Short mmCIF file of C-alpha atoms in Angstrom, two decimals:
data_model
loop_
_atom_site.label_atom_id
_atom_site.label_comp_id
_atom_site.label_asym_id
_atom_site.label_seq_id
_atom_site.Cartn_x
_atom_site.Cartn_y
_atom_site.Cartn_z
CA MET A 1 43.08 32.69 -11.17
CA ASP A 2 44.38 32.00 -7.57
CA TYR A 3 48.01 33.18 -9.19
CA ALA A 4 46.81 36.84 -9.69
CA ARG A 5 45.21 36.56 -5.70
CA ASN A 6 48.27 35.38 -4.17
CA SER A 7 51.06 37.82 -6.55
CA TRP A 8 48.95 40.47 -4.89
CA TYR A 9 48.73 39.64 -1.19
CA MET A 10 52.60 39.30 -1.90
CA SER A 11 53.80 42.78 -3.55
CA ASN A 12 57.23 43.48 -2.66
CA GLY A 13 55.85 46.85 -3.01
CA ASP A 14 57.83 47.25 -6.53
CA ASP A 15 54.82 46.98 -8.35
CA ASP A 16 52.29 49.68 -9.28
CA PRO A 17 49.29 48.97 -6.26
CA ALA A 18 46.96 49.85 -8.97
CA ASP A 19 47.55 46.79 -11.80
CA ALA A 20 47.48 44.18 -8.34
CA SER A 21 43.75 45.35 -7.81
CA GLU A 22 42.72 45.21 -10.80
CA GLY A 23 44.07 42.20 -11.12
CA ALA A 24 42.38 41.01 -8.12
CA ASP A 25 39.39 42.29 -9.13
CA ALA A 26 40.24 40.38 -12.21
CA ALA A 27 40.33 37.63 -10.15
CA ASP A 28 37.72 37.69 -7.78
CA ASP A 29 35.13 38.22 -10.65
CA GLY A 30 36.50 35.76 -13.14
CA GLY A 31 35.52 33.49 -9.14
CA GLU A 32 32.03 34.63 -9.71
CA ALA A 33 31.90 33.55 -13.06
CA GLY A 34 33.36 29.99 -11.96
CA GLU A 35 30.39 29.25 -9.57
CA SER A 36 27.89 30.01 -12.86
CA THR A 37 29.16 28.09 -14.24
CA GLU A 38 27.76 24.21 -14.29
CA THR A 39 30.37 21.60 -12.96
CA ALA A 40 31.39 19.34 -15.97
CA ALA A 41 30.73 16.04 -15.69
CA PRO A 42 32.88 13.31 -14.73
CA THR A 43 34.79 11.13 -16.89
CA LEU A 44 36.19 7.83 -16.67
CA PRO A 45 39.51 7.56 -15.98
CA GLU A 46 41.48 5.42 -18.91
CA ASP A 47 44.04 3.40 -17.40
CA PRO A 48 40.96 2.64 -13.99
CA THR A 49 42.45 1.79 -11.18
CA GLU A 50 40.67 0.92 -7.18
CA GLU A 51 41.34 4.73 -6.67
CA SER A 52 40.71 6.54 -8.95
CA LEU A 53 37.41 4.47 -9.91
CA THR A 54 37.13 4.86 -6.04
CA GLU A 55 36.67 9.13 -7.25
CA TYR A 56 35.53 8.73 -10.14
CA LEU A 57 31.94 6.83 -7.83
CA ASP A 58 32.42 9.42 -5.15
CA GLU A 59 32.45 12.61 -7.99
CA ILE A 60 29.30 10.71 -9.58
CA ALA A 61 28.47 10.51 -5.64
CA ASP A 62 27.91 14.57 -4.62
CA ARG A 63 26.39 14.82 -8.77
CA LEU A 64 23.68 12.54 -7.60
CA ASP A 65 22.64 14.93 -4.39
CA ALA A 66 22.78 18.13 -6.02
CA ALA A 67 20.91 16.27 -9.07
CA GLU A 68 17.67 18.25 -8.65
CA THR A 69 15.79 16.82 -12.80
CA GLU A 70 14.26 13.67 -13.71
CA ALA A 71 17.37 14.87 -16.60
CA ASP A 72 20.11 15.05 -14.16
CA LEU A 73 19.31 11.98 -12.49
CA ASP A 74 19.22 9.89 -16.26
CA ASP A 75 22.84 11.83 -16.77
CA VAL A 76 24.13 10.10 -12.97
CA GLU A 77 22.36 7.10 -15.08
CA ALA A 78 24.43 7.12 -17.61
CA LEU A 79 27.58 8.23 -15.16
CA LEU A 80 26.83 4.70 -13.09
CA ASP A 81 26.70 2.54 -16.82
CA ASP A 82 30.32 4.08 -17.57
CA ALA A 83 31.49 2.77 -14.03
CA GLU A 84 30.28 -0.46 -14.55
CA THR A 85 32.06 -0.65 -17.49
CA GLY A 86 35.27 0.82 -16.30
CA ILE A 87 35.30 -1.58 -13.31
CA GLU A 88 35.05 -4.46 -15.71
CA GLU A 89 37.54 -3.80 -17.89
CA ALA A 90 39.71 -2.70 -15.12
CA ASP A 91 42.72 -4.50 -14.08
CA LEU A 92 41.70 -5.70 -10.33
CA PRO A 93 43.86 -7.14 -7.71
CA GLU A 94 41.29 -10.13 -7.57
CA PRO A 95 41.03 -11.73 -3.87
CA ASP A 96 42.70 -14.76 -1.84
CA GLU A 97 40.74 -18.06 -2.40
CA ASP A 98 41.77 -18.88 0.87
CA ASP A 99 41.03 -15.95 2.72
CA GLU A 100 37.99 -15.12 3.79
CA ASP A 101 38.77 -11.97 4.57
CA ALA A 102 41.15 -10.73 2.03
CA ASP A 103 40.01 -7.09 0.79
CA ASP A 104 37.97 -7.73 -2.94
CA PRO A 105 38.61 -4.58 -4.66
CA ARG A 106 35.90 -5.34 -7.63
CA SER A 107 33.32 -6.62 -5.36
CA ASP A 108 33.26 -3.82 -2.75
CA LEU A 109 32.95 -1.18 -6.23
CA ASP A 110 30.14 -3.21 -7.56
CA ASP A 111 28.57 -2.62 -4.13
CA ARG A 112 29.20 1.28 -4.47
CA VAL A 113 27.67 1.25 -7.80
CA ALA A 114 24.67 -0.44 -6.93
CA GLU A 115 24.64 1.35 -3.98
CA LEU A 116 23.81 4.67 -5.79
CA ARG A 117 21.73 3.37 -8.62
CA ASP A 118 19.31 2.70 -5.26
CA GLY A 119 19.75 6.03 -4.75
CA VAL A 120 18.95 7.17 -7.70
CA GLU A 121 15.80 6.05 -8.23
CA ASP A 122 15.30 7.17 -4.98
CA ALA A 123 15.56 10.16 -5.63
CA ARG A 124 13.06 9.90 -9.01
CA GLY A 125 9.54 10.84 -8.30
CA PRO A 126 6.55 11.14 -7.11
CA TYR A 127 5.25 10.82 -10.55
CA GLY A 128 1.89 10.77 -11.60
CA GLU A 129 1.07 6.54 -11.36
CA ASP A 130 1.91 7.01 -8.16
CA VAL A 131 -0.85 9.16 -6.86
CA VAL A 132 -3.75 6.84 -9.30
CA GLU A 133 -1.48 3.34 -7.55
CA ALA A 134 -2.26 4.99 -3.99
CA ILE A 135 -6.35 5.68 -5.46
CA GLU A 136 -6.34 2.25 -7.22
CA THR A 137 -5.85 1.06 -3.79
CA ALA A 138 -7.74 2.92 -1.58
CA ALA A 139 -10.79 1.69 -4.14
CA GLY A 140 -10.08 -1.59 -3.37
CA THR A 141 -10.43 -1.00 0.48
CA VAL A 142 -13.82 0.94 0.10
CA GLU A 143 -14.87 -1.48 -2.31
CA ASP A 144 -13.57 -5.02 -0.17
CA THR A 145 -13.73 -3.94 3.44
CA GLU A 146 -17.08 -4.98 5.39
CA TRP A 147 -17.73 -1.76 7.26
CA THR A 148 -20.15 -1.39 10.11
CA GLU A 149 -22.29 0.95 9.88
CA ASP A 150 -20.66 3.82 11.77
CA GLY A 151 -17.59 3.31 9.33
CA HIS A 152 -19.26 3.13 6.49
CA ASP A 153 -21.09 7.16 7.00
CA GLU A 154 -17.15 7.42 7.67
CA VAL A 155 -15.68 6.54 4.50
CA ALA A 156 -17.98 7.82 2.42
CA ALA A 157 -17.63 11.64 4.20
CA ALA A 158 -13.24 10.65 3.83
CA VAL A 159 -14.66 9.62 -0.02
CA ALA A 160 -16.55 12.90 -0.12
CA SER A 161 -13.56 15.79 1.30
CA PHE A 162 -10.52 13.50 -0.83
CA VAL A 163 -12.39 14.81 -3.73
CA ASP A 164 -12.66 17.75 -3.50
CA ALA A 165 -9.44 18.10 -2.48
CA ALA A 166 -8.14 16.70 -5.36
CA ALA A 167 -11.03 18.36 -7.19
CA GLU A 168 -8.15 21.65 -6.55
CA THR A 169 -5.60 20.51 -9.50
CA VAL A 170 -7.60 17.83 -11.50
CA ASP A 171 -11.12 17.72 -12.98
CA PRO A 172 -13.20 14.73 -11.97
CA ASP A 173 -16.13 14.12 -13.46
CA ALA A 174 -17.80 14.64 -10.56
CA GLY A 175 -18.31 13.54 -6.92
CA PRO A 176 -19.86 10.66 -5.13
CA ASP A 177 -23.81 9.90 -6.63
CA GLY A 178 -24.33 9.07 -3.36
CA ASP A 179 -22.98 6.97 -0.01
CA GLU A 180 -23.57 3.17 -1.48
CA ILE A 181 -19.81 1.39 -2.00
CA ALA A 182 -20.41 0.86 -5.61
CA ASP A 183 -20.81 4.78 -5.77
CA LEU A 184 -17.84 5.75 -4.11
CA VAL A 185 -15.47 3.53 -5.50
CA ALA A 186 -17.09 5.33 -9.12
CA ALA A 187 -16.28 8.93 -7.59
CA LEU A 188 -12.48 7.28 -6.84
CA ASP A 189 -11.58 5.62 -10.36
CA ALA A 190 -13.19 8.80 -11.57
CA VAL A 191 -10.49 10.92 -9.51
CA ALA A 192 -7.50 8.52 -10.57
CA GLU A 193 -9.07 8.25 -14.38
CA ALA A 194 -8.62 12.22 -14.07
CA VAL A 195 -4.72 12.10 -12.79
CA ALA A 196 -4.07 9.57 -15.60
CA ASP A 197 -5.12 11.77 -18.03
CA ALA A 198 -3.51 15.59 -17.09
CA GLY A 199 -0.37 13.63 -18.05
CA LEU A 200 1.32 15.14 -15.00
CA ASP A 201 5.70 15.88 -15.42
CA ALA A 202 7.90 14.41 -12.09
CA ASP A 203 9.42 18.26 -12.42
CA ASP A 204 7.72 20.28 -14.37
CA ASP A 205 4.63 19.50 -12.00
CA ALA A 206 6.18 18.32 -9.09
CA ASP A 207 3.63 20.80 -6.71
CA ASP A 208 0.36 19.80 -8.46
CA ILE A 209 1.86 15.16 -7.23
CA ALA A 210 2.56 16.42 -4.57
CA ALA A 211 -0.47 18.05 -3.63
CA LEU A 212 -2.14 14.87 -4.55
CA LEU A 213 -0.04 12.35 -2.68
CA GLU A 214 -0.39 14.69 0.27
CA ALA A 215 -5.08 13.91 -0.21
CA THR A 216 -4.63 10.97 -0.94
CA ASP A 217 -2.38 9.90 1.99
CA GLY A 218 -5.49 12.35 4.56
CA LEU A 219 -8.18 9.00 2.87
CA GLU A 220 -5.72 6.46 3.73
CA ALA A 221 -5.56 7.70 7.16
CA ASP A 222 -9.68 8.25 6.91
CA LEU A 223 -10.08 4.53 6.02
CA ASP A 224 -7.78 2.87 8.07
CA ASP A 225 -8.95 4.95 12.06
CA ALA A 226 -12.74 4.60 9.91
CA GLU A 227 -14.81 1.02 11.55
CA GLU A 228 -15.06 -2.54 10.32
CA TRP A 229 -16.86 -4.79 11.05
CA ASP A 230 -13.02 -7.06 11.70
CA ASP A 231 -12.65 -4.41 14.19
CA LEU A 232 -15.49 -5.50 16.92
CA GLU A 233 -15.27 -7.90 19.02
CA THR A 234 -18.12 -11.39 18.10
CA HIS A 235 -21.06 -9.64 20.58
CA GLU A 236 -20.04 -6.42 20.09
CA GLN A 237 -20.81 -7.46 15.74
CA LEU A 238 -23.35 -9.11 16.67
CA ARG A 239 -25.48 -6.37 18.30
CA ALA A 240 -24.62 -4.15 15.69
CA GLN A 241 -26.97 -6.95 13.77
CA GLY A 242 -29.98 -6.39 15.77
CA TYR A 243 -29.05 -9.76 17.68
CA TYR A 244 -30.13 -9.30 21.58
CA ASP A 245 -32.62 -6.17 20.57
CA VAL A 246 -35.82 -9.22 21.19
CA LEU A 247 -33.68 -9.71 24.67
CA GLY A 248 -36.69 -7.83 27.19
CA HIS A 249 -35.79 -6.97 30.84
CA TYR A 250 -34.93 -11.18 32.11
CA LYS A 251 -32.68 -12.77 30.38
CA ASP A 252 -31.34 -16.60 31.16
CA TYR A 253 -27.15 -17.33 31.12
CA PRO A 254 -26.00 -17.43 28.38
CA VAL A 255 -27.80 -14.53 26.78
CA GLU A 256 -26.48 -15.04 23.26
CA TRP A 257 -28.56 -18.09 24.30
CA ALA A 258 -31.85 -15.68 25.26
CA ALA A 259 -32.07 -14.42 22.80
CA LEU A 260 -31.45 -17.86 20.35
CA LYS A 261 -34.19 -19.46 22.23
CA GLU A 262 -36.38 -16.42 21.11
CA HIS A 263 -35.41 -16.10 17.82
CA GLU A 264 -36.78 -19.14 17.38
CA ALA A 265 -39.67 -18.44 18.87
CA ARG A 266 -40.29 -15.76 16.55
CA GLY A 267 -39.25 -17.80 13.22
CA ASN A 268 -35.88 -15.19 12.60
CA VAL A 269 -33.17 -18.02 11.00
CA ASP A 270 -30.92 -15.35 9.37
CA MET A 271 -30.64 -15.16 12.89
CA ILE A 272 -29.46 -18.46 14.48
CA LEU A 273 -27.27 -18.60 11.31
CA LEU A 274 -25.81 -15.85 12.52
CA ALA A 275 -25.34 -17.23 15.75
CA LEU A 276 -24.07 -20.51 13.91
CA ASP A 277 -21.04 -18.60 11.91
CA SER A 278 -19.96 -15.93 15.02
CA LEU A 279 -20.08 -18.07 17.82
CA GLY A 280 -17.29 -20.75 17.91
CA SER A 281 -17.94 -22.58 20.96
CA ASP A 282 -19.80 -26.34 20.59
CA PHE A 283 -22.41 -25.71 23.82
CA MET A 284 -24.48 -22.52 20.89
CA GLU A 285 -23.08 -24.85 17.49
CA ARG A 286 -26.24 -27.76 19.76
CA HIS A 287 -27.98 -25.55 21.14
CA CYS A 288 -28.75 -24.01 17.01
CA LEU A 289 -28.84 -27.63 15.61
CA GLU A 290 -31.21 -27.80 17.71
CA ALA A 291 -33.12 -24.88 17.41
CA PHE A 292 -33.19 -25.88 13.68
CA GLU A 293 -33.86 -29.06 14.11
CA ARG A 294 -37.08 -28.52 16.55
CA MET A 295 -38.24 -25.53 14.08
CA GLY A 296 -38.24 -28.09 10.86
CA LYS A 297 -40.16 -26.81 8.31
CA ARG A 298 -40.50 -23.80 9.72
CA GLY A 299 -36.26 -22.72 9.60
CA LYS A 300 -35.66 -23.81 5.86
CA THR A 301 -34.15 -21.05 3.38
CA GLU A 302 -31.73 -22.20 1.27
CA ALA A 303 -28.58 -20.26 3.82
CA SER A 304 -29.34 -22.27 6.36
CA VAL A 305 -30.52 -25.92 3.76
CA GLU A 306 -27.01 -24.79 1.97
CA GLU A 307 -25.85 -24.40 5.51
CA VAL A 308 -26.65 -28.48 7.37
CA LEU A 309 -26.56 -29.72 3.86
CA GLY A 310 -22.82 -28.80 4.03
CA ARG A 311 -22.39 -29.99 7.49
CA ALA A 312 -24.60 -33.49 6.16
CA GLU A 313 -22.02 -33.65 3.26
CA LYS A 314 -19.83 -34.69 5.98
CA ARG A 315 -21.47 -37.55 7.42
CA ASP A 316 -22.96 -35.43 10.11
CA ARG A 317 -25.92 -38.26 10.88
CA PRO A 318 -28.06 -34.68 13.42
CA ALA A 319 -27.32 -32.51 9.89
CA ILE A 320 -29.25 -35.61 8.03
CA ARG A 321 -32.17 -35.83 10.50
CA ILE A 322 -32.39 -31.84 10.71
CA LEU A 323 -32.64 -31.90 6.97
CA GLY A 324 -34.85 -34.81 6.92
CA LYS A 325 -37.04 -31.99 9.63
CA MET A 326 -36.95 -29.64 7.14
CA ALA A 327 -38.37 -31.73 4.53
CA ALA A 328 -35.77 -30.83 2.63
CA THR A 329 -35.57 -33.01 -1.12
CA GLU A 330 -33.27 -30.31 -2.44
CA ALA A 331 -31.18 -32.52 -0.57
CA THR A 332 -32.02 -36.17 -1.86
CA ASP A 333 -30.29 -36.29 -4.96
CA THR A 334 -26.77 -35.29 -2.53
CA LEU A 335 -27.34 -37.49 0.58
CA VAL A 336 -28.68 -40.80 -1.83
CA GLU A 337 -24.63 -40.95 -2.28
CA TYR A 338 -23.77 -41.19 1.52
CA VAL A 339 -26.86 -43.60 2.14
CA GLU A 340 -25.99 -47.52 2.64
CA GLU A 341 -28.00 -50.69 2.10
CA ASP A 342 -27.63 -51.49 6.16
CA SER A 343 -27.86 -47.53 7.53
CA ASN A 344 -30.06 -46.62 9.79
CA PRO A 345 -33.41 -45.39 8.05
#
């Protein structure tokens, strides 16, 4: 092909111009035909050397860059298998054990193969399974996170929006049946099942997979933005749960103590437990326990007995005294083993 082109440029005038023109056209046609022909796969050198193996890996790298389908990537992986065999069997110089900086051709080639294998894996997919995994992760976040009231509404809106977006690609049975966490998780599970049943192909359904992953990315972002309890400061959590609602115009300091005294007067055991669990100061812990002791039987609930009993099991005398004030007979069997003959009555 190149010879025909060169002979036309280098004509000394004796040649027939028409013949030269025909030769050039033929060469051009051959070039176009060559461009449309798929490049032949590289061949592992018969007597591999460091140089020939490096060239072979360069050719494989070019094929990896040009790969467009999973089948193309499978072909590249097969070539890398051949390269690995060739490197293993090649008679390559071994590094000088006494020289830490000595060249190690075999190790360098192995590293190149590993790098190309990583490139193959990075180029694969995405797959329908990736979409299913992302949805299942989101469902786990919805179910396992403790959301605030505002956050719950935000999560419900995010799930509804995602289900609508996914419905443009797959056909889930239905959207959420309600705003309860279980309803939202069930809706996400239904979409994940629909995606799995669709059998999406990484090549043929690439656009659908991309659209679904975009929708799952949006869902993940919305869940990250939704308000959860851990996002709030302690006083914000208490305010959100109504702890301060009992306070009137006049407030003692600190306000947590003022609210505690009002909850004690009203017999709000759950709110005293909330303060005991949320407020970490020794001051508030002492006042919460003293409130239970003063309340006696009024402060006895299953939750309060469980809380105080946990402290009593650590031989905490005030906790044991509180259980007595509560007349918590169910704690007797647990506490009797701690009572010694010479203990306080």
